Amino acid sequence: MTPLLAVVRARLERLFSDPVRLVPLGYAFYVTLGWGLLLLPLSQREGAVTTWLDHLFTTVSAVSTTGLVTVPTGTAYTGAGQFVILLLMQLGGLGYMTLGSFTVLSVTGRLPALREKVGATALSLPDGFAVGSFLRVVVLFSLGIEALGALTLTPVFAARGVEHPVWEAVFHSVSAFCTAGFGLYGDSFESFRGDLWLNTVISILSYLGAIGFIVAADCWAFVRGRKAWLTLTSKIILVSTAWIVVIGTLLFATTEPSIAALPPGERWMTAFFQVMSASTTVGFNTVPIGALSASSVLLLTIAMIIGASPSGTGGGIKTTSLTALWAVMLAVARRRSQVRFLHREVPDARVRAAVANVTLYSLTLCAGIYALTLVETAPVADLVFEGASALGTVGLSRGITGALSATGKFILIALMFLGRVGPLALGMALVSRSTLDDTNHPEEDVAL
């Protein structure tokens, strides 16, 4: 072997042995594959006006489980194209390594060390998790919930007289659980605003996907009596998610003028659905987002930035990162050296990771919004909302996505991809382990 080939081989081995690097590379591969499939005439409806950029945008949006689109999914793509989008949503929601590892486990009964590391990285698992058994739970739980969701949604679409009620139920069930927000109707679920059954099912599906597989497995073990108590991670996620949804629903229902004239029950259901949609990052809507007041737009933007929970299908900075920062503030205010939450001490490494995650996420969002303001003429508030929706992999829009310039669409594509792999994970993937420096240096205080 020549020296050049030896160097190339060594670099490739190092590249593909690092689980943090494999995650973004894998998603990039599936984006390329999905884009190629959507470019096929078989995937596109006759007469639909689309471009290669529209198909790339749709592919990245599906793999990142965002739901932002530049062309209507239901009218631009055939059944084959919609099926490709469904597969991309499933790959993005569960994670390509989760599905691949589950297949390996099913066939061989064991999981290679590298796949185990990548699976743990992709699902944001804490130390000590049995990755192999957890992956089985994730896949079986997800497919079971999606099947149940499709079964319960079929009567809703059948009652509306749609042409393919079963397919639409399957598509929207997968889209909801994977918090992808792709719909086959141009107005999302605005025509279903008063439908209690659909609102409830979609909310439950998106909630189960967003709280994370760690919580689902933990709660199931607790209910079956296999565990005496929930883990700290599950408690943090359940408590923080409940507070966000309750406070958000209360504010939206009492301050949003566009739903003030609705009957009380429908008004509160609409407020709950919209806040749940933003906080779980599913991105469906039952009210026109472009018609909302400035206060409601700001409320939904905050919910989108906070996002869902680790190891789930949603995006955002994650509720656990927000809770960690809140615990840090309480520790500083109470002059404690340890960061505590719910009578447990949070490891310092996790606190540092939360600070880094929130900081890098905020910088990425600001950079993306600033880039949009340089190339677009839409109101800044709309661009902020669009940027937060893209990076948070939400999919809610003020109606400007399709009108953006090619450069603006590429900016959103970058934000959606970053939102899927995580700004922190991507940054770690770009830094070689050989450059990491653990050398101790003299300590010196600084003014804050």
Tab-separated table of C-alpha atoms in Angstrom:
chain	number	residue	atom	x	y	z
A	1	MET	CA	0.000	0.000	0.000
A	2	THR	CA	1.375	3.396	-0.980
A	3	PRO	CA	1.908	6.058	1.704
A	4	LEU	CA	-0.891	8.168	0.202
A	5	LEU	CA	-3.400	5.306	0.339
A	6	ALA	CA	-2.313	4.510	3.872
A	7	VAL	CA	-2.961	8.095	4.948
A	8	VAL	CA	-6.368	8.127	3.225
A	9	ARG	CA	-7.316	4.808	4.825
A	10	ALA	CA	-6.241	5.994	8.271
A	11	ARG	CA	-8.263	9.188	7.923
A	12	LEU	CA	-11.348	7.313	6.740
A	13	GLU	CA	-11.067	4.838	9.611
A	14	ARG	CA	-10.819	7.702	12.080
A	15	LEU	CA	-13.763	9.469	10.429
A	16	PHE	CA	-16.057	6.449	10.479
A	17	SER	CA	-15.015	5.294	13.948
A	18	ASP	CA	-16.284	8.483	15.592
A	19	PRO	CA	-20.015	8.185	16.423
A	20	VAL	CA	-20.437	11.943	16.738
A	21	ARG	CA	-19.244	12.402	13.159
A	22	LEU	CA	-21.252	9.503	11.767
A	23	VAL	CA	-24.598	11.030	12.769
A	24	PRO	CA	-24.451	14.143	10.511
A	25	LEU	CA	-22.778	12.130	7.733
A	26	GLY	CA	-25.594	9.590	7.843
A	27	TYR	CA	-28.290	12.239	7.670
A	28	ALA	CA	-26.483	13.908	4.758
A	29	PHE	CA	-26.439	10.577	2.913
A	30	TYR	CA	-30.179	10.067	3.351
A	31	VAL	CA	-30.876	13.637	2.267
A	32	THR	CA	-29.000	12.934	-0.971
A	33	LEU	CA	-30.828	9.634	-1.487
A	34	GLY	CA	-34.260	11.107	-0.743
A	35	TRP	CA	-33.623	14.098	-2.985
A	36	GLY	CA	-32.779	11.767	-5.862
A	37	LEU	CA	-36.011	9.811	-5.336
A	38	LEU	CA	-38.168	12.949	-5.267
A	39	LEU	CA	-36.550	14.147	-8.504
A	40	LEU	CA	-37.924	11.093	-10.312
A	41	PRO	CA	-41.006	11.732	-12.513
A	42	LEU	CA	-42.731	8.892	-10.634
A	43	SER	CA	-42.750	11.045	-7.487
A	44	GLN	CA	-44.149	14.228	-9.065
A	45	ARG	CA	-47.684	14.998	-10.151
A	46	GLU	CA	-48.275	16.093	-13.719
A	47	GLY	CA	-48.687	19.834	-14.027
A	48	ALA	CA	-47.093	20.577	-10.652
A	49	VAL	CA	-44.668	23.492	-10.943
A	50	THR	CA	-41.608	22.428	-8.958
A	51	THR	CA	-37.838	22.847	-9.154
A	52	TRP	CA	-34.855	20.822	-7.977
A	53	LEU	CA	-34.539	23.272	-5.078
A	54	ASP	CA	-38.138	22.576	-3.997
A	55	HIS	CA	-37.387	18.847	-3.872
A	56	LEU	CA	-34.153	19.403	-1.944
A	57	PHE	CA	-35.992	21.661	0.497
A	58	THR	CA	-38.740	19.055	0.988
A	59	THR	CA	-36.175	16.288	1.498
A	60	VAL	CA	-34.209	18.172	4.148
A	61	SER	CA	-37.458	19.216	5.816
A	62	ALA	CA	-38.614	15.581	5.976
A	63	VAL	CA	-35.306	14.132	7.196
A	64	SER	CA	-35.031	16.884	9.810
A	65	THR	CA	-38.728	16.341	10.719
A	66	THR	CA	-39.422	20.052	10.269
A	67	GLY	CA	-42.425	20.333	7.958
A	68	LEU	CA	-41.616	23.620	6.238
A	69	VAL	CA	-42.436	23.325	2.528
A	70	THR	CA	-42.107	25.467	-0.565
A	71	VAL	CA	-44.684	23.437	-2.531
A	72	PRO	CA	-47.848	21.721	-1.191
A	73	THR	CA	-47.118	18.084	-0.366
A	74	GLY	CA	-50.599	16.844	-1.237
A	75	THR	CA	-50.753	18.393	-4.713
A	76	ALA	CA	-47.089	18.432	-5.788
A	77	TYR	CA	-46.285	14.771	-5.110
A	78	THR	CA	-47.868	11.506	-6.191
A	79	GLY	CA	-48.579	8.648	-3.829
A	80	ALA	CA	-45.070	7.356	-4.507
A	81	GLY	CA	-43.563	10.741	-3.689
A	82	GLN	CA	-45.610	10.983	-0.510
A	83	PHE	CA	-44.419	7.502	0.475
A	84	VAL	CA	-40.805	8.620	0.021
A	85	ILE	CA	-41.512	11.611	2.269
A	86	LEU	CA	-43.073	9.290	4.865
A	87	LEU	CA	-39.956	7.087	4.866
A	88	LEU	CA	-37.730	10.147	5.219
A	89	MET	CA	-39.823	11.362	8.156
A	90	GLN	CA	-39.499	7.952	9.793
A	91	LEU	CA	-35.741	7.903	9.237
A	92	GLY	CA	-35.405	11.391	10.638
A	93	GLY	CA	-37.769	10.859	13.545
A	94	LEU	CA	-36.468	7.552	14.864
A	95	GLY	CA	-32.962	8.067	13.555
A	96	TYR	CA	-31.339	6.097	10.775
A	97	MET	CA	-28.977	4.403	13.244
A	98	THR	CA	-31.905	3.351	15.423
A	99	LEU	CA	-33.626	1.557	12.550
A	100	GLY	CA	-30.375	0.113	11.220
A	101	SER	CA	-29.282	-1.106	14.633
A	102	PHE	CA	-32.704	-2.632	15.264
A	103	THR	CA	-32.343	-4.615	12.026
A	104	VAL	CA	-28.875	-5.829	13.035
A	105	LEU	CA	-30.178	-6.819	16.472
A	106	SER	CA	-33.115	-8.695	14.982
A	107	VAL	CA	-30.901	-10.664	12.587
A	108	THR	CA	-27.775	-11.323	14.672
A	109	GLY	CA	-29.004	-10.879	18.231
A	110	ARG	CA	-26.085	-8.592	19.084
A	111	LEU	CA	-25.045	-5.013	18.440
A	112	PRO	CA	-21.507	-4.074	17.294
A	113	ALA	CA	-19.677	-1.640	19.556
A	114	LEU	CA	-19.604	1.156	16.962
A	115	ARG	CA	-23.324	0.893	16.256
A	116	GLU	CA	-23.973	0.960	19.991
A	117	LYS	CA	-21.923	4.149	20.359
A	118	VAL	CA	-23.611	5.848	17.395
A	119	GLY	CA	-27.045	4.792	18.614
A	120	ALA	CA	-26.347	6.294	22.032
A	121	THR	CA	-25.118	9.503	20.396
A	122	ALA	CA	-28.084	9.780	18.020
A	123	LEU	CA	-30.593	9.270	20.840
A	124	SER	CA	-28.782	11.534	23.341
A	125	LEU	CA	-28.704	8.714	25.880
A	126	PRO	CA	-27.139	9.290	29.298
A	127	ASP	CA	-24.319	7.075	30.515
A	128	GLY	CA	-25.318	3.641	31.766
A	129	PHE	CA	-28.171	2.969	29.325
A	130	ALA	CA	-28.421	-0.525	27.845
A	131	VAL	CA	-28.452	0.610	24.226
A	132	GLY	CA	-29.390	-2.701	22.612
A	133	SER	CA	-32.530	-3.398	24.624
A	134	PHE	CA	-33.468	0.276	24.520
A	135	LEU	CA	-33.361	0.334	20.700
A	136	ARG	CA	-35.811	-2.568	20.577
A	137	VAL	CA	-38.185	-0.666	22.849
A	138	VAL	CA	-37.859	2.491	20.743
A	139	VAL	CA	-38.709	0.849	17.418
A	140	LEU	CA	-41.512	-1.399	18.671
A	141	PHE	CA	-43.032	1.399	20.751
A	142	SER	CA	-42.876	3.860	17.853
A	143	LEU	CA	-44.363	1.558	15.232
A	144	GLY	CA	-47.064	0.460	17.654
A	145	ILE	CA	-48.072	4.017	18.530
A	146	GLU	CA	-48.064	5.056	14.863
A	147	ALA	CA	-50.259	2.083	13.934
A	148	LEU	CA	-52.680	2.883	16.745
A	149	GLY	CA	-52.728	6.531	15.672
A	150	ALA	CA	-53.520	5.577	12.081
A	151	LEU	CA	-56.309	3.291	13.264
A	152	THR	CA	-57.931	6.056	15.315
A	153	LEU	CA	-57.539	8.720	12.604
A	154	THR	CA	-59.012	6.664	9.755
A	155	PRO	CA	-62.670	7.256	10.791
A	156	VAL	CA	-62.013	11.020	10.940
A	157	PHE	CA	-60.787	11.194	7.347
A	158	ALA	CA	-63.382	8.685	6.141
A	159	ALA	CA	-66.136	10.886	7.564
A	160	ARG	CA	-64.750	13.797	5.524
A	161	GLY	CA	-65.138	11.764	2.343
A	162	VAL	CA	-61.472	11.890	1.328
A	163	GLU	CA	-60.337	9.566	-1.460
A	164	HIS	CA	-57.780	7.573	0.538
A	165	PRO	CA	-58.693	7.793	4.248
A	166	VAL	CA	-56.404	4.945	5.376
A	167	TRP	CA	-53.344	6.363	3.616
A	168	GLU	CA	-54.003	9.862	4.941
A	169	ALA	CA	-54.420	8.449	8.447
A	170	VAL	CA	-51.102	6.577	8.192
A	171	PHE	CA	-49.282	9.594	6.740
A	172	HIS	CA	-50.529	12.032	9.370
A	173	SER	CA	-49.992	9.555	12.213
A	174	VAL	CA	-46.327	9.079	11.281
A	175	SER	CA	-45.957	12.811	10.688
A	176	ALA	CA	-47.423	13.605	14.109
A	177	PHE	CA	-45.431	11.044	16.100
A	178	CYS	CA	-42.178	11.980	14.361
A	179	THR	CA	-43.109	15.649	15.017
A	180	ALA	CA	-42.578	16.278	11.302
A	181	GLY	CA	-45.659	18.401	10.648
A	182	PHE	CA	-46.061	17.329	7.017
A	183	GLY	CA	-49.699	17.377	5.959
A	184	LEU	CA	-51.640	16.572	2.814
A	185	TYR	CA	-53.877	19.636	3.148
A	186	GLY	CA	-52.859	23.122	2.138
A	187	ASP	CA	-54.187	24.652	5.365
A	188	SER	CA	-52.704	22.024	7.709
A	189	PHE	CA	-55.601	21.203	10.098
A	190	GLU	CA	-57.420	24.545	10.047
A	191	SER	CA	-60.558	22.870	8.674
A	192	PHE	CA	-60.412	20.423	11.616
A	193	ARG	CA	-60.204	23.110	14.309
A	194	GLY	CA	-63.450	22.057	15.970
A	195	ASP	CA	-62.813	18.309	15.646
A	196	LEU	CA	-62.133	17.166	19.213
A	197	TRP	CA	-61.116	13.644	18.185
A	198	LEU	CA	-58.468	14.707	15.651
A	199	ASN	CA	-57.105	17.446	17.915
A	200	THR	CA	-56.763	14.955	20.765
A	201	VAL	CA	-55.146	12.160	18.743
A	202	ILE	CA	-52.645	14.454	16.997
A	203	SER	CA	-51.736	16.094	20.320
A	204	ILE	CA	-51.168	12.726	22.018
A	205	LEU	CA	-49.065	11.424	19.128
A	206	SER	CA	-46.869	14.519	19.027
A	207	TYR	CA	-46.525	14.545	22.818
A	208	LEU	CA	-45.423	10.906	22.926
A	209	GLY	CA	-42.868	11.580	20.210
A	210	ALA	CA	-41.587	14.786	21.772
A	211	ILE	CA	-41.116	13.717	25.397
A	212	GLY	CA	-38.487	11.245	24.287
A	213	PHE	CA	-38.046	7.508	24.234
A	214	ILE	CA	-36.189	7.589	27.551
A	215	VAL	CA	-39.310	8.858	29.299
A	216	ALA	CA	-41.607	6.448	27.465
A	217	ALA	CA	-39.489	3.438	28.447
A	218	ASP	CA	-39.056	4.713	31.997
A	219	CYS	CA	-42.784	5.350	32.500
A	220	TRP	CA	-43.667	1.945	31.043
A	221	ALA	CA	-41.284	0.208	33.438
A	222	PHE	CA	-42.697	2.247	36.324
A	223	VAL	CA	-46.318	1.402	35.433
A	224	ARG	CA	-45.487	-2.307	35.152
A	225	GLY	CA	-43.840	-2.232	38.571
A	226	ARG	CA	-40.325	-2.941	37.337
A	227	LYS	CA	-39.072	0.345	38.806
A	228	ALA	CA	-39.933	1.933	42.113
A	229	TRP	CA	-39.495	5.490	40.831
A	230	LEU	CA	-38.861	7.515	37.707
A	231	THR	CA	-35.385	8.696	36.784
A	232	LEU	CA	-34.405	12.333	37.237
A	233	THR	CA	-34.399	12.768	33.440
A	234	SER	CA	-38.025	11.638	33.206
A	235	LYS	CA	-39.100	13.850	36.101
A	236	ILE	CA	-37.419	16.912	34.579
A	237	ILE	CA	-38.999	16.308	31.165
A	238	LEU	CA	-42.510	15.639	32.483
A	239	VAL	CA	-42.501	18.591	34.888
A	240	SER	CA	-40.981	21.127	32.484
A	241	THR	CA	-43.187	20.069	29.557
A	242	ALA	CA	-46.317	20.336	31.680
A	243	TRP	CA	-45.411	23.841	32.855
A	244	ILE	CA	-44.658	25.051	29.328
A	245	VAL	CA	-47.910	23.702	27.875
A	246	VAL	CA	-50.111	24.891	30.754
A	247	ILE	CA	-48.681	28.421	30.896
A	248	GLY	CA	-48.591	28.703	27.099
A	249	THR	CA	-52.195	27.543	26.705
A	250	LEU	CA	-53.402	29.960	29.379
A	251	LEU	CA	-51.661	32.929	27.742
A	252	PHE	CA	-52.684	32.020	24.189
A	253	ALA	CA	-56.339	31.418	25.063
A	254	THR	CA	-56.719	34.663	27.018
A	255	THR	CA	-54.723	37.055	24.818
A	256	GLU	CA	-55.096	35.955	21.173
A	257	PRO	CA	-57.775	38.133	19.460
A	258	SER	CA	-58.349	35.839	16.455
A	259	ILE	CA	-59.886	33.097	18.624
A	260	ALA	CA	-61.711	35.362	21.088
A	261	ALA	CA	-65.069	34.902	19.334
A	262	LEU	CA	-64.919	31.101	19.390
A	263	PRO	CA	-67.021	29.124	21.885
A	264	PRO	CA	-65.078	28.651	25.156
A	265	GLY	CA	-64.452	24.949	24.626
A	266	GLU	CA	-63.183	25.402	21.085
A	267	ARG	CA	-61.082	28.419	22.079
A	268	TRP	CA	-59.250	26.503	24.800
A	269	MET	CA	-58.839	23.452	22.564
A	270	THR	CA	-57.390	25.641	19.809
A	271	ALA	CA	-54.999	27.326	22.228
A	272	PHE	CA	-53.886	23.996	23.674
A	273	PHE	CA	-53.344	22.450	20.240
A	274	GLN	CA	-51.316	25.395	18.954
A	275	VAL	CA	-49.068	25.639	22.009
A	276	MET	CA	-48.625	21.860	22.056
A	277	SER	CA	-47.783	21.987	18.352
A	278	ALA	CA	-45.057	24.588	18.924
A	279	SER	CA	-43.586	23.048	22.084
A	280	THR	CA	-43.487	19.498	20.680
A	281	THR	CA	-42.139	20.979	17.403
A	282	VAL	CA	-44.718	19.046	15.356
A	283	GLY	CA	-45.725	22.183	13.447
A	284	PHE	CA	-49.403	21.550	12.663
A	285	ASN	CA	-51.816	24.457	13.005
A	286	THR	CA	-55.568	24.905	13.378
A	287	VAL	CA	-55.459	28.712	13.118
A	288	PRO	CA	-53.791	30.830	10.398
A	289	ILE	CA	-50.329	31.592	11.826
A	290	GLY	CA	-50.038	34.679	9.631
A	291	ALA	CA	-53.110	36.200	11.292
A	292	LEU	CA	-51.896	35.843	14.891
A	293	SER	CA	-51.133	38.854	17.066
A	294	ALA	CA	-47.563	39.890	17.836
A	295	SER	CA	-47.820	38.567	21.405
A	296	SER	CA	-48.955	35.122	20.240
A	297	VAL	CA	-46.223	34.997	17.599
A	298	LEU	CA	-43.650	35.772	20.296
A	299	LEU	CA	-45.165	33.135	22.594
A	300	LEU	CA	-44.983	30.453	19.904
A	301	THR	CA	-41.440	31.526	18.990
A	302	ILE	CA	-40.310	31.012	22.587
A	303	ALA	CA	-42.022	27.604	22.696
A	304	MET	CA	-40.333	26.604	19.419
A	305	ILE	CA	-36.898	27.637	20.673
A	306	ILE	CA	-37.317	25.637	23.899
A	307	GLY	CA	-38.585	22.681	21.911
A	308	ALA	CA	-38.992	19.060	22.913
A	309	SER	CA	-36.890	16.627	24.942
A	310	PRO	CA	-33.708	14.592	24.366
A	311	SER	CA	-33.909	11.175	22.665
A	312	GLY	CA	-37.289	12.155	21.229
A	313	THR	CA	-38.284	13.179	17.718
A	314	GLY	CA	-38.525	16.936	18.328
A	315	GLY	CA	-36.024	19.774	18.086
A	316	GLY	CA	-35.151	22.948	19.989
A	317	ILE	CA	-32.670	23.513	22.788
A	318	LYS	CA	-34.543	20.783	24.743
A	319	THR	CA	-36.470	21.089	27.983
A	320	THR	CA	-33.656	19.445	29.944
A	321	SER	CA	-31.149	22.106	28.855
A	322	LEU	CA	-33.571	24.843	29.881
A	323	THR	CA	-34.155	23.143	33.231
A	324	ALA	CA	-30.403	22.797	33.799
A	325	LEU	CA	-29.930	26.536	33.236
A	326	TRP	CA	-32.825	27.265	35.594
A	327	ALA	CA	-31.187	25.053	38.222
A	328	VAL	CA	-27.893	26.909	37.703
A	329	MET	CA	-29.626	30.245	38.327
A	330	LEU	CA	-31.216	28.895	41.497
A	331	ALA	CA	-27.851	27.567	42.681
A	332	VAL	CA	-26.225	30.964	42.117
A	333	ALA	CA	-29.088	32.817	43.803
A	334	ARG	CA	-28.934	30.511	46.824
A	335	ARG	CA	-25.121	30.483	46.890
A	336	ARG	CA	-24.847	26.728	46.482
A	337	SER	CA	-21.834	25.104	44.867
A	338	GLN	CA	-23.918	22.170	43.600
A	339	VAL	CA	-26.594	22.407	40.919
A	340	ARG	CA	-29.710	20.616	42.152
A	341	PHE	CA	-33.162	19.853	40.786
A	342	LEU	CA	-35.934	17.875	42.497
A	343	HIS	CA	-33.606	17.010	45.379
A	344	ARG	CA	-30.964	15.530	43.070
A	345	GLU	CA	-27.559	16.911	42.112
A	346	VAL	CA	-27.004	17.421	38.387
A	347	PRO	CA	-23.508	16.320	37.214
A	348	ASP	CA	-21.209	19.191	36.321
A	349	ALA	CA	-20.511	17.698	32.881
A	350	ARG	CA	-24.226	17.811	32.034
A	351	VAL	CA	-24.495	21.415	33.215
A	352	ARG	CA	-21.574	22.438	30.997
A	353	ALA	CA	-23.128	20.589	28.056
A	354	ALA	CA	-26.431	22.414	28.616
A	355	VAL	CA	-24.705	25.809	28.715
A	356	ALA	CA	-22.746	24.991	25.556
A	357	ASN	CA	-25.865	23.703	23.808
A	358	VAL	CA	-27.968	26.768	24.587
A	359	THR	CA	-25.144	29.172	23.745
A	360	LEU	CA	-24.308	27.585	20.401
A	361	TYR	CA	-27.999	27.177	19.540
A	362	SER	CA	-28.626	30.862	20.262
A	363	LEU	CA	-25.632	31.961	18.189
A	364	THR	CA	-26.717	29.730	15.304
A	365	LEU	CA	-30.258	31.113	15.425
A	366	CYS	CA	-29.042	34.717	15.504
A	367	ALA	CA	-26.674	34.077	12.592
A	368	GLY	CA	-29.432	32.430	10.568
A	369	ILE	CA	-31.911	35.231	11.200
A	370	TYR	CA	-29.301	37.860	10.372
A	371	ALA	CA	-28.499	36.064	7.112
A	372	LEU	CA	-32.204	36.015	6.227
A	373	THR	CA	-32.528	39.760	6.823
A	374	LEU	CA	-29.665	40.359	4.372
A	375	VAL	CA	-31.373	38.600	1.458
A	376	GLU	CA	-35.108	38.880	2.166
A	377	THR	CA	-37.541	41.807	2.266
A	378	ALA	CA	-40.181	40.193	4.495
A	379	PRO	CA	-40.854	41.779	7.910
A	380	VAL	CA	-38.169	40.975	10.473
A	381	ALA	CA	-40.746	39.405	12.820
A	382	ASP	CA	-41.694	36.923	10.089
A	383	LEU	CA	-38.040	36.098	9.405
A	384	VAL	CA	-37.369	35.551	13.118
A	385	PHE	CA	-40.353	33.201	13.291
A	386	GLU	CA	-39.244	31.361	10.139
A	387	GLY	CA	-35.672	30.991	11.402
A	388	ALA	CA	-36.787	29.733	14.820
A	389	SER	CA	-39.163	27.290	13.142
A	390	ALA	CA	-36.419	25.937	10.865
A	391	LEU	CA	-33.697	25.534	13.502
A	392	GLY	CA	-36.221	24.139	15.993
A	393	THR	CA	-37.437	21.683	13.303
A	394	VAL	CA	-41.000	22.872	13.921
A	395	GLY	CA	-42.538	23.721	10.561
A	396	LEU	CA	-44.876	26.543	11.559
A	397	SER	CA	-44.746	29.457	9.129
A	398	ARG	CA	-46.178	32.932	8.676
A	399	GLY	CA	-46.755	32.028	5.032
A	400	ILE	CA	-43.485	33.288	3.558
A	401	THR	CA	-41.573	30.029	2.964
A	402	GLY	CA	-42.542	29.591	-0.678
A	403	ALA	CA	-41.897	33.264	-1.452
A	404	LEU	CA	-38.300	33.251	-0.204
A	405	SER	CA	-35.433	33.684	-2.627
A	406	ALA	CA	-33.196	30.751	-3.527
A	407	THR	CA	-30.590	32.054	-1.081
A	408	GLY	CA	-33.194	32.348	1.667
A	409	LYS	CA	-34.306	28.770	1.054
A	410	PHE	CA	-30.703	27.551	1.292
A	411	ILE	CA	-30.363	29.362	4.622
A	412	LEU	CA	-33.456	27.548	5.917
A	413	ILE	CA	-32.097	24.247	4.568
A	414	ALA	CA	-28.910	24.794	6.563
A	415	LEU	CA	-30.884	25.699	9.697
A	416	MET	CA	-33.136	22.642	9.372
A	417	PHE	CA	-30.158	20.307	8.965
A	418	LEU	CA	-28.381	21.908	11.915
A	419	GLY	CA	-31.559	21.613	13.959
A	420	ARG	CA	-31.724	17.881	13.268
A	421	VAL	CA	-28.118	16.992	14.091
A	422	GLY	CA	-27.801	19.669	16.772
A	423	PRO	CA	-25.400	22.628	16.636
A	424	LEU	CA	-23.372	21.197	19.525
A	425	ALA	CA	-23.136	17.719	17.998
A	426	LEU	CA	-22.083	19.156	14.650
A	427	GLY	CA	-19.469	21.327	16.311
A	428	MET	CA	-18.075	18.308	18.151
A	429	ALA	CA	-18.041	16.364	14.889
A	430	LEU	CA	-15.958	19.038	13.186
A	431	VAL	CA	-13.345	19.104	15.948
A	432	SER	CA	-10.754	16.358	15.789
A	433	ARG	CA	-10.209	14.481	19.028
A	434	SER	CA	-6.495	15.034	18.590
A	435	THR	CA	-7.005	18.761	19.047
A	436	LEU	CA	-8.778	18.427	22.383
A	437	ASP	CA	-6.704	19.872	25.219
A	438	ASP	CA	-7.211	18.717	28.807
A	439	THR	CA	-4.116	20.483	30.127
A	440	ASN	CA	-4.626	22.202	33.486
A	441	HIS	CA	-3.936	25.939	33.518
A	442	PRO	CA	-3.640	28.476	36.346
A	443	GLU	CA	-6.977	29.734	37.636
A	444	GLU	CA	-7.804	33.452	37.686
A	445	ASP	CA	-11.043	35.182	38.593
A	446	VAL	CA	-12.908	37.436	36.119
A	447	ALA	CA	-15.525	40.129	36.569
A	448	LEU	CA	-19.079	39.269	35.483
